């Protein structure tokens, strides 16, 4: 694309500068061109910028005389550097517009008077002085939009050292002003005119010379500037991505968060539409040919594919995947993260920040590549050894679960869930089941019509109902209840049959059962099988908290038959009956019509507590 900036061929001569057709509007050419596109005339055809005092109009002369007067400019800068309201002052747009107009109308003829003040402000750490500098710099960068090559090059030879000095005094009070100043200066500007600034600002932003606060501040300013250029600086983005990849395991959280946010912005404009949707929007075959040709020309020139970046990042954190129990792998006996895992864990935290920012700003459904990280994240939700890691994981999984899926992403998602279910970490299984509940509820209309995937989800949940770990079985029961409640799984699909069969699993007698527990230290397989059946029937009951379908009375009677079974079966039955009483209490005068007299007698004996004074 001819109007994008290429680091390999910057405009370094006046001839190239004058022969270049600059396109200032960032949105032009992204997917179409305006019907009547106009660009600025070359510099030699523009109105004369270097005018003598005699060539100015009377009003222009008055302004020129004042802003070339050193005493006037000194008093003006002194006034602009005063603090008006401590803690409440901010970047002033009116001053910025004034400086922009001055440098636009008079060029660099008045810059010599301002240079000493700009250099002095850059070395002053006072908040008000730094704010004044941001207003001048923004006005200077915007006002130099139509300067010639020689003047622009000289400007950046002066301005870049000034910015380097000023950035050593970045603080919390002035960071927002610098972000606003430089992002405003880069807005709707052709990146080929700003290549000196763009190449400088991406040069080693994480220097570490001023601590993590300065590193994070430079990254925030960098992100704000590059966001304004969006898709027009692919080689700059490629350089920055390569640089950030080498620092993703940084020691400090504020720097990692800024890196994750930067990576998100780098890929924010890569909206990959499905091919059939793209082709249907084209009006002619000729347009399709042009798009394919343009795509071919961009190979090797633009930012690496998102899937490639996912694979590279995943290969770096994938070493953690070899462990059956993540929490045990990440922590030693004292509860601290192992030394050899710290770098990988920090890298994973950066990745999670990037994923969350991407999920919040994407204009497309969740890409299939995101599910590569799902098996890595689910075990860490309950990691108490690192509270920050636990919180980051909870937030990331919550954002992923609430994101929309496209049809092509459903199968990779289910495969990732099945991989977790087949693992050995019970914490990961519980986390996965909670994720599954939210994910299905937010994508009910996409998933509901894919009958094969509905069956896979049902089989997955029913398999976890038989898990050896009690926590997994109980979470699977809650998940099944939710799926039945939102009719993702229909009660007409003979759901109850397998559970009724499991409830009839024969248990060993009490003495034998106690002997097995003493030897194995765990419940027998028969108890697990019967408990799975009880949980399944309980899920059917709890899926209808405000109604009594025709099949429910018999299920309740079946559950009452297991009130004297060993734990945890008895506890599950009692909880189900208690919940049934609570949810159906208000309309019990209607619901009891669904029960026979014998069934009502049994329920009354179980649900109504005997009178204390009886």
PDB file of C-alpha atoms in Angstrom, residues 267-389:
ATOM      1  CA  UNK A 267      -3.689  -6.269  16.508  1.00  0.00           C
ATOM      2  CA  UNK A 268      -6.785  -4.165  17.064  1.00  0.00           C
ATOM      3  CA  UNK A 269      -7.175  -3.189  13.411  1.00  0.00           C
ATOM      4  CA  UNK A 270      -6.662  -6.662  11.977  1.00  0.00           C
ATOM      5  CA  UNK A 271     -10.338  -7.509  11.526  1.00  0.00           C
ATOM      6  CA  UNK A 272     -10.387 -10.738   9.511  1.00  0.00           C
ATOM      7  CA  UNK A 273     -13.823 -11.204   7.970  1.00  0.00           C
ATOM      8  CA  UNK A 274     -14.991 -14.605   6.831  1.00  0.00           C
ATOM      9  CA  UNK A 275     -14.179 -15.040   3.154  1.00  0.00           C
ATOM     10  CA  UNK A 276     -17.747 -15.656   2.012  1.00  0.00           C
ATOM     11  CA  UNK A 277     -18.920 -12.501   3.773  1.00  0.00           C
ATOM     12  CA  UNK A 278     -16.102 -10.492   2.257  1.00  0.00           C
ATOM     13  CA  UNK A 279     -16.656 -11.733  -1.270  1.00  0.00           C
ATOM     14  CA  UNK A 280     -20.403 -11.165  -1.104  1.00  0.00           C
ATOM     15  CA  UNK A 281     -19.787  -7.515  -0.285  1.00  0.00           C
ATOM     16  CA  UNK A 282     -17.637  -6.940  -3.346  1.00  0.00           C
ATOM     17  CA  UNK A 283     -19.466  -5.358  -6.222  1.00  0.00           C
ATOM     18  CA  UNK A 284     -17.391  -6.804  -9.016  1.00  0.00           C
ATOM     19  CA  UNK A 285     -14.875  -9.489  -9.843  1.00  0.00           C
ATOM     20  CA  UNK A 286     -12.386  -6.765 -10.649  1.00  0.00           C
ATOM     21  CA  UNK A 287     -12.553  -5.518  -7.054  1.00  0.00           C
ATOM     22  CA  UNK A 288     -11.919  -9.052  -5.785  1.00  0.00           C
ATOM     23  CA  UNK A 289      -8.858  -9.395  -8.015  1.00  0.00           C
ATOM     24  CA  UNK A 290      -7.481  -6.091  -6.742  1.00  0.00           C
ATOM     25  CA  UNK A 291      -7.940  -7.145  -3.128  1.00  0.00           C
ATOM     26  CA  UNK A 292      -6.159 -10.454  -3.703  1.00  0.00           C
ATOM     27  CA  UNK A 293      -3.305  -8.654  -5.458  1.00  0.00           C
ATOM     28  CA  UNK A 294      -2.997  -6.158  -2.608  1.00  0.00           C
ATOM     29  CA  UNK A 295      -2.972  -8.974  -0.041  1.00  0.00           C
ATOM     30  CA  UNK A 296      -0.199 -10.723  -1.937  1.00  0.00           C
ATOM     31  CA  UNK A 297       1.881  -7.555  -2.032  1.00  0.00           C
ATOM     32  CA  UNK A 298       1.533  -7.105   1.721  1.00  0.00           C
ATOM     33  CA  UNK A 299       3.061 -10.492   2.564  1.00  0.00           C
ATOM     34  CA  UNK A 300       6.268  -9.971   4.514  1.00  0.00           C
ATOM     35  CA  UNK A 301       5.478  -6.272   4.905  1.00  0.00           C
ATOM     36  CA  UNK A 302       2.811  -6.154   7.571  1.00  0.00           C
ATOM     37  CA  UNK A 303       2.409  -7.327  11.138  1.00  0.00           C
ATOM     38  CA  UNK A 304       2.684 -11.072  11.694  1.00  0.00           C
ATOM     39  CA  UNK A 305      -0.534 -13.058  11.696  1.00  0.00           C
ATOM     40  CA  UNK A 306      -2.384 -13.286  14.984  1.00  0.00           C
ATOM     41  CA  UNK A 307      -2.324 -17.085  14.837  1.00  0.00           C
ATOM     42  CA  UNK A 308       1.475 -17.059  14.428  1.00  0.00           C
ATOM     43  CA  UNK A 309       1.877 -14.778  17.431  1.00  0.00           C
ATOM     44  CA  UNK A 310      -0.403 -17.055  19.445  1.00  0.00           C
ATOM     45  CA  UNK A 311       1.716 -20.075  18.559  1.00  0.00           C
ATOM     46  CA  UNK A 312       4.978 -18.335  19.458  1.00  0.00           C
ATOM     47  CA  UNK A 313       3.608 -17.128  22.769  1.00  0.00           C
ATOM     48  CA  UNK A 314       2.007 -20.457  23.580  1.00  0.00           C
ATOM     49  CA  UNK A 315       5.280 -22.287  22.966  1.00  0.00           C
ATOM     50  CA  UNK A 316       6.881 -20.129  25.667  1.00  0.00           C
ATOM     51  CA  UNK A 317       4.251 -20.779  28.332  1.00  0.00           C
ATOM     52  CA  UNK A 318       3.425 -24.295  27.165  1.00  0.00           C
ATOM     53  CA  UNK A 319       6.068 -25.764  29.465  1.00  0.00           C
ATOM     54  CA  UNK A 320       3.595 -25.331  32.306  1.00  0.00           C
ATOM     55  CA  UNK A 321       1.203 -27.590  30.475  1.00  0.00           C
ATOM     56  CA  UNK A 322       3.240 -30.701  31.252  1.00  0.00           C
ATOM     57  CA  UNK A 323       2.113 -30.727  34.867  1.00  0.00           C
ATOM     58  CA  UNK A 324      -0.996 -32.628  35.960  1.00  0.00           C
ATOM     59  CA  UNK A 325      -1.604 -30.242  38.840  1.00  0.00           C
ATOM     60  CA  UNK A 326      -0.672 -26.670  38.025  1.00  0.00           C
ATOM     61  CA  UNK A 327      -1.022 -25.346  41.520  1.00  0.00           C
ATOM     62  CA  UNK A 328       1.373 -27.959  42.862  1.00  0.00           C
ATOM     63  CA  UNK A 329       3.843 -27.216  40.085  1.00  0.00           C
ATOM     64  CA  UNK A 330       3.811 -23.465  40.621  1.00  0.00           C
ATOM     65  CA  UNK A 331       4.180 -23.606  44.405  1.00  0.00           C
ATOM     66  CA  UNK A 332       6.619 -25.231  46.757  1.00  0.00           C
ATOM     67  CA  UNK A 333       6.077 -26.180  50.341  1.00  0.00           C
ATOM     68  CA  UNK A 334       6.280 -22.591  51.628  1.00  0.00           C
ATOM     69  CA  UNK A 335       3.593 -21.405  49.247  1.00  0.00           C
ATOM     70  CA  UNK A 336       5.983 -19.320  47.136  1.00  0.00           C
ATOM     71  CA  UNK A 337       6.253 -19.597  43.358  1.00  0.00           C
ATOM     72  CA  UNK A 338       9.261 -21.662  42.353  1.00  0.00           C
ATOM     73  CA  UNK A 339      12.227 -19.655  41.102  1.00  0.00           C
ATOM     74  CA  UNK A 340      12.508 -21.480  37.772  1.00  0.00           C
ATOM     75  CA  UNK A 341       8.829 -20.819  37.042  1.00  0.00           C
ATOM     76  CA  UNK A 342       8.738 -17.119  37.868  1.00  0.00           C
ATOM     77  CA  UNK A 343       9.642 -15.901  34.390  1.00  0.00           C
ATOM     78  CA  UNK A 344       7.059 -18.110  32.725  1.00  0.00           C
ATOM     79  CA  UNK A 345       4.381 -17.097  35.214  1.00  0.00           C
ATOM     80  CA  UNK A 346       5.112 -13.401  34.610  1.00  0.00           C
ATOM     81  CA  UNK A 347       4.902 -14.008  30.877  1.00  0.00           C
ATOM     82  CA  UNK A 348       1.533 -15.675  31.354  1.00  0.00           C
ATOM     83  CA  UNK A 349       0.301 -12.656  33.335  1.00  0.00           C
ATOM     84  CA  UNK A 350       1.232 -10.395  30.419  1.00  0.00           C
ATOM     85  CA  UNK A 351      -0.594 -12.698  28.031  1.00  0.00           C
ATOM     86  CA  UNK A 352      -3.704 -12.612  30.201  1.00  0.00           C
ATOM     87  CA  UNK A 353      -3.676  -8.810  30.271  1.00  0.00           C
ATOM     88  CA  UNK A 354      -3.417  -8.814  26.480  1.00  0.00           C
ATOM     89  CA  UNK A 355      -6.276 -11.311  26.162  1.00  0.00           C
ATOM     90  CA  UNK A 356      -8.560  -9.240  28.395  1.00  0.00           C
ATOM     91  CA  UNK A 357      -7.866  -6.007  26.546  1.00  0.00           C
ATOM     92  CA  UNK A 358      -8.373  -7.751  23.217  1.00  0.00           C
ATOM     93  CA  UNK A 359     -11.686  -9.243  24.320  1.00  0.00           C
ATOM     94  CA  UNK A 360     -12.905  -5.819  25.380  1.00  0.00           C
ATOM     95  CA  UNK A 361     -12.016  -4.058  22.126  1.00  0.00           C
ATOM     96  CA  UNK A 362     -12.466  -6.663  19.390  1.00  0.00           C
ATOM     97  CA  UNK A 363     -15.159  -6.015  16.778  1.00  0.00           C
ATOM     98  CA  UNK A 364     -15.388  -9.680  15.856  1.00  0.00           C
ATOM     99  CA  UNK A 365     -16.313 -12.875  17.738  1.00  0.00           C
ATOM    100  CA  UNK A 366     -13.727 -14.717  19.786  1.00  0.00           C
ATOM    101  CA  UNK A 367     -11.019 -16.200  17.499  1.00  0.00           C
ATOM    102  CA  UNK A 368     -10.358 -19.921  17.743  1.00  0.00           C
ATOM    103  CA  UNK A 369      -6.707 -19.285  18.683  1.00  0.00           C
ATOM    104  CA  UNK A 370      -7.735 -17.955  22.097  1.00  0.00           C
ATOM    105  CA  UNK A 371      -8.723 -21.441  23.204  1.00  0.00           C
ATOM    106  CA  UNK A 372      -5.095 -22.560  23.083  1.00  0.00           C
ATOM    107  CA  UNK A 373      -4.698 -20.896  26.474  1.00  0.00           C
ATOM    108  CA  UNK A 374      -7.858 -22.264  28.071  1.00  0.00           C
ATOM    109  CA  UNK A 375      -6.242 -25.509  29.377  1.00  0.00           C
ATOM    110  CA  UNK A 376      -3.431 -23.398  30.850  1.00  0.00           C
ATOM    111  CA  UNK A 377      -5.698 -20.968  32.667  1.00  0.00           C
ATOM    112  CA  UNK A 378      -8.366 -23.145  34.263  1.00  0.00           C
ATOM    113  CA  UNK A 379      -6.089 -24.792  36.892  1.00  0.00           C
ATOM    114  CA  UNK A 380      -4.807 -21.417  38.060  1.00  0.00           C
ATOM    115  CA  UNK A 381      -8.166 -20.019  39.124  1.00  0.00           C
ATOM    116  CA  UNK A 382      -7.708 -21.588  42.557  1.00  0.00           C
ATOM    117  CA  UNK A 383      -3.963 -20.953  42.905  1.00  0.00           C
ATOM    118  CA  UNK A 384      -3.591 -19.431  46.374  1.00  0.00           C
ATOM    119  CA  UNK A 385       0.201 -19.283  46.184  1.00  0.00           C
ATOM    120  CA  UNK A 386       0.059 -16.199  43.940  1.00  0.00           C
ATOM    121  CA  UNK A 387      -2.910 -13.924  44.600  1.00  0.00           C
ATOM    122  CA  UNK A 388      -2.143 -11.717  41.597  1.00  0.00           C
ATOM    123  CA  UNK A 389      -2.042 -14.739  39.305  1.00  0.00           C
TER     124      UNK A 389
END
